[in-house]
Coordinates of C-alpha atoms in Angstrom, one line a residue:
Chain P
E1 CA 0.0 0.0 0.0
V2 CA 1.3 3.4 -1.0
L3 CA 1.6 5.6 2.1
L4 CA 2.7 9.3 2.3
V5 CA 3.0 10.9 5.7
E6 CA 3.7 14.6 6.0
S7 CA 5.1 16.2 9.1
G8 CA 6.7 19.5 10.2
G9 CA 3.7 21.8 10.1
D10 CA 3.5 24.4 12.8
L11 CA 2.6 27.9 13.8
V12 CA 5.3 30.3 12.7
Q13 CA 5.6 34.1 12.6
P14 CA 5.7 36.0 9.3
G15 CA 9.2 36.0 7.9
G16 CA 10.0 32.7 9.6
S17 CA 11.1 29.4 8.2
L18 CA 9.8 25.9 8.4
R19 CA 10.8 22.5 6.9
L20 CA 8.2 20.0 5.9
S21 CA 8.9 16.3 5.5
C22 CA 7.0 13.5 3.7
A23 CA 7.9 9.9 4.5
A24 CA 7.0 7.5 1.7
S25 CA 6.5 3.8 1.8
G26 CA 4.8 1.0 -0.2
F27 CA 6.5 1.8 -3.5
T28 CA 9.9 2.3 -5.0
F29 CA 10.4 5.9 -4.1
R30 CA 13.4 6.8 -6.2
T31 CA 11.5 5.9 -9.4
Y32 CA 8.7 8.4 -8.8
E33 CA 8.4 12.1 -9.3
M34 CA 7.0 13.9 -6.3
N35 CA 5.2 17.2 -5.7
W36 CA 4.0 19.5 -3.0
V37 CA 0.4 20.9 -3.2
R38 CA -1.3 23.2 -0.7
Q39 CA -4.8 24.2 0.3
A40 CA -5.5 27.4 2.2
P41 CA -8.4 27.3 4.6
G42 CA -11.7 27.0 2.7
K43 CA -9.9 27.4 -0.6
G44 CA -8.9 25.3 -3.6
L45 CA -5.8 23.5 -4.4
E46 CA -2.5 25.1 -5.4
W47 CA 0.5 23.2 -6.8
L48 CA 3.8 24.4 -5.4
S49 CA 6.7 22.3 -6.6
Y50 CA 7.8 19.2 -8.5
I51 CA 11.0 17.1 -8.3
S52 CA 12.1 14.3 -10.5
G53 CA 13.0 10.8 -9.2
S54 CA 16.7 11.6 -9.3
G55 CA 16.2 15.0 -7.9
T56 CA 17.9 16.7 -10.9
T57 CA 14.8 18.4 -12.3
I58 CA 12.8 20.8 -10.2
F59 CA 10.0 23.2 -10.9
Y60 CA 8.3 25.8 -8.7
A61 CA 5.1 27.8 -8.9
D62 CA 5.8 31.5 -9.2
S63 CA 4.1 32.1 -5.8
V64 CA 6.9 30.3 -4.0
K65 CA 9.9 30.6 -6.3
G66 CA 12.9 31.9 -4.4
R67 CA 11.3 31.2 -1.0
F68 CA 10.7 27.5 -1.0
T69 CA 13.1 24.6 -1.9
I70 CA 12.1 21.1 -2.7
S71 CA 14.5 18.2 -2.1
R72 CA 14.4 14.5 -1.6
D73 CA 16.5 11.8 0.0
N74 CA 16.0 8.5 -1.9
A75 CA 18.0 6.5 0.6
E76 CA 15.6 7.7 3.3
N77 CA 12.4 7.6 1.1
S78 CA 11.7 11.1 2.1
L79 CA 10.6 14.3 0.4
Y80 CA 11.2 17.8 1.9
L81 CA 10.0 21.3 1.5
Q82 CA 12.1 24.0 3.0
M83 CA 10.1 27.2 3.4
H84 CA 11.6 30.6 4.1
S85 CA 10.2 34.2 4.3
L86 CA 6.8 32.8 5.2
R87 CA 3.8 35.0 4.7
V88 CA 0.4 35.1 6.2
E89 CA -0.9 33.9 2.8
D90 CA 1.2 30.7 3.1
T91 CA -1.2 29.5 5.8
A92 CA -2.5 26.2 4.4
V93 CA -2.6 22.4 4.6
Y94 CA 0.5 21.2 2.7
Y95 CA 0.2 17.8 0.9
C96 CA 2.9 15.8 -0.7
A97 CA 1.7 13.9 -3.7
R98 CA 3.2 11.2 -5.9
G99 CA 3.4 11.9 -9.5
L100 CA 1.9 9.7 -12.1
Q101 CA 3.6 10.7 -15.4
G102 CA 5.0 13.6 -13.3
L103 CA 2.3 16.1 -12.7
I104 CA -0.8 13.8 -12.2
F105 CA -1.2 13.3 -8.5
D106 CA -2.1 9.7 -7.9
H107 CA -1.5 9.4 -4.2
W108 CA -1.6 12.0 -1.5
G109 CA -0.6 12.3 2.1
Q110 CA -3.0 13.4 4.8
G111 CA -1.5 16.8 4.9
T112 CA 0.3 18.9 7.5
R113 CA -1.0 22.3 8.7
V114 CA 1.1 25.4 8.5
T115 CA -0.1 28.6 10.1
V116 CA 1.7 31.8 9.6
S117 CA 0.6 34.4 12.1
S118 CA 2.0 36.9 14.6
Chain E
E1 CA -1.4 31.3 -18.7
I2 CA -4.2 28.8 -18.6
V3 CA -7.1 29.5 -16.2
L4 CA -9.6 26.7 -15.5
T5 CA -13.2 27.7 -14.7
Q6 CA -15.5 25.1 -13.2
S7 CA -19.2 25.2 -13.5
P8 CA -21.5 25.1 -11.7
G9 CA -20.1 26.2 -8.4
T10 CA -22.6 24.0 -6.6
L11 CA -24.7 21.1 -8.0
S12 CA -27.7 19.9 -5.9
L13 CA -28.8 16.4 -6.8
S14 CA -30.3 13.3 -5.3
P15 CA -28.7 9.9 -5.0
G16 CA -29.2 8.0 -8.2
E17 CA -29.2 11.1 -10.4
R18 CA -26.7 11.9 -13.1
A19 CA -24.1 14.6 -12.4
T20 CA -22.4 16.6 -15.1
L21 CA -19.5 18.9 -14.1
S22 CA -17.8 21.2 -16.6
C23 CA -14.3 22.6 -16.7
W24 CA -13.4 25.3 -19.2
A25 CA -9.9 26.3 -20.1
S26 CA -8.9 29.8 -21.1
Q27 CA -6.6 28.3 -23.7
G28 CA -6.4 24.9 -25.3
V29 CA -5.1 22.2 -22.9
R30 CA -2.1 20.5 -24.6
G31 CA -2.6 16.8 -25.3
S32 CA -5.8 16.6 -23.3
Q33 CA -3.7 16.7 -20.2
L34 CA -6.5 17.2 -17.8
A35 CA -7.3 15.4 -14.6
W36 CA -10.2 15.3 -12.1
Y37 CA -10.0 14.9 -8.3
Q38 CA -12.6 14.3 -5.6
Q39 CA -12.1 15.8 -2.2
K40 CA -14.3 15.0 0.9
P41 CA -14.2 17.2 4.0
G42 CA -11.1 16.7 6.1
Q43 CA -9.5 14.4 3.5
A44 CA -6.9 14.7 0.8
P45 CA -8.0 14.8 -2.8
R46 CA -8.3 11.5 -4.7
L47 CA -7.4 11.2 -8.4
L48 CA -10.4 10.1 -10.5
I49 CA -9.6 10.8 -14.1
Y50 CA -6.4 11.7 -16.0
G51 CA -5.7 12.3 -19.7
A52 CA -9.2 13.7 -19.8
S53 CA -10.8 10.3 -20.0
S54 CA -8.7 7.6 -18.3
R55 CA -10.0 6.3 -15.0
A56 CA -7.4 6.0 -12.2
T57 CA -6.9 2.7 -10.5
G58 CA -9.8 1.6 -8.4
I59 CA -12.2 4.3 -9.6
P60 CA -15.7 3.0 -10.3
D61 CA -17.0 3.1 -13.9
R62 CA -19.8 5.4 -13.0
F63 CA -17.2 8.1 -13.2
S64 CA -16.2 9.2 -16.7
G65 CA -14.4 12.0 -18.3
S66 CA -14.6 13.5 -21.7
G67 CA -13.5 16.6 -23.7
S68 CA -10.6 18.1 -25.4
G69 CA -9.1 21.5 -26.2
T70 CA -10.9 24.0 -23.9
D71 CA -14.0 22.1 -22.8
F72 CA -14.0 19.1 -20.5
T73 CA -16.7 17.2 -18.6
L74 CA -16.8 14.9 -15.6
T75 CA -19.9 12.7 -15.5
I76 CA -21.1 10.6 -12.6
S77 CA -23.7 8.4 -14.1
R78 CA -25.7 7.5 -10.9
L79 CA -24.7 9.3 -7.7
E80 CA -24.0 7.2 -4.7
P81 CA -24.1 8.6 -1.2
E82 CA -20.3 8.6 -1.0
D83 CA -20.0 10.8 -4.2
F84 CA -21.2 14.0 -2.5
A85 CA -18.0 16.0 -2.4
V86 CA -16.0 18.7 -4.0
Y87 CA -14.5 18.0 -7.5
Y88 CA -11.5 19.8 -9.0
C89 CA -10.2 19.7 -12.5
Q90 CA -6.5 20.2 -13.1
Q91 CA -4.4 20.8 -16.2
Y92 CA -0.8 19.7 -16.3
G93 CA 2.0 20.4 -18.7
S94 CA 1.0 23.8 -20.1
S95 CA 2.0 27.2 -18.8
P96 CA 1.9 27.4 -15.9
L97 CA 2.9 23.7 -15.3
V98 CA -0.1 23.0 -13.2
T99 CA -3.4 24.8 -12.7
F100 CA -6.5 23.7 -10.7
G101 CA -10.0 24.9 -11.2
G102 CA -11.9 26.5 -8.4
G103 CA -14.0 23.4 -7.7
T104 CA -17.6 22.2 -8.0
T105 CA -19.5 21.1 -4.9
V106 CA -21.9 18.2 -5.4
E107 CA -24.4 18.4 -2.5
I108 CA -27.4 16.3 -1.6
K109 CA -30.6 17.9 -2.7

């Protein structure tokens, strides 16, 4: 069974930093592209970032480019999202999602909540 | 930049009825690279359809997708109680790389 478990969400002040993690199991992690997607309270879905299986190809949404960094550790079956310069509008549930053909999200974690507030 | 508009915003139907959800793209979606997701309250989204019309693994055949270019449709042939949820369309591969529609809520009438 494919399992994705996010962690690291927290309450952080504007301008602060946070690192999210996603532990993967039930599939050969290194062979799959991975993504981060978020959902602000009561809002729709917003894709944030993509990383290839090897980690050599990375894309970001304009809204987080230069502030967020995606990475992965295939030896640890883990995906990460380092977030800097957090803003109130970054408040959301953050999901990691496995990529089917890259940018189709066929499995999702349960999400981790990030709240940016003073 | 492709913008996806979903219609209607809310669909009120009874179990057993047919649901037709629309997703319009502001520009043509390359290669019918469009997916549909279902999301229930407090849960992560679930992939239903990709490539405009291919059902994801384990998705019942009452769910079907169609369309190309700028007009796409998700049809639920006979609503089951568990189908009442929010549905999102998503394009992938164009500019920007990924865009989601605003969602359609299918609620019990």
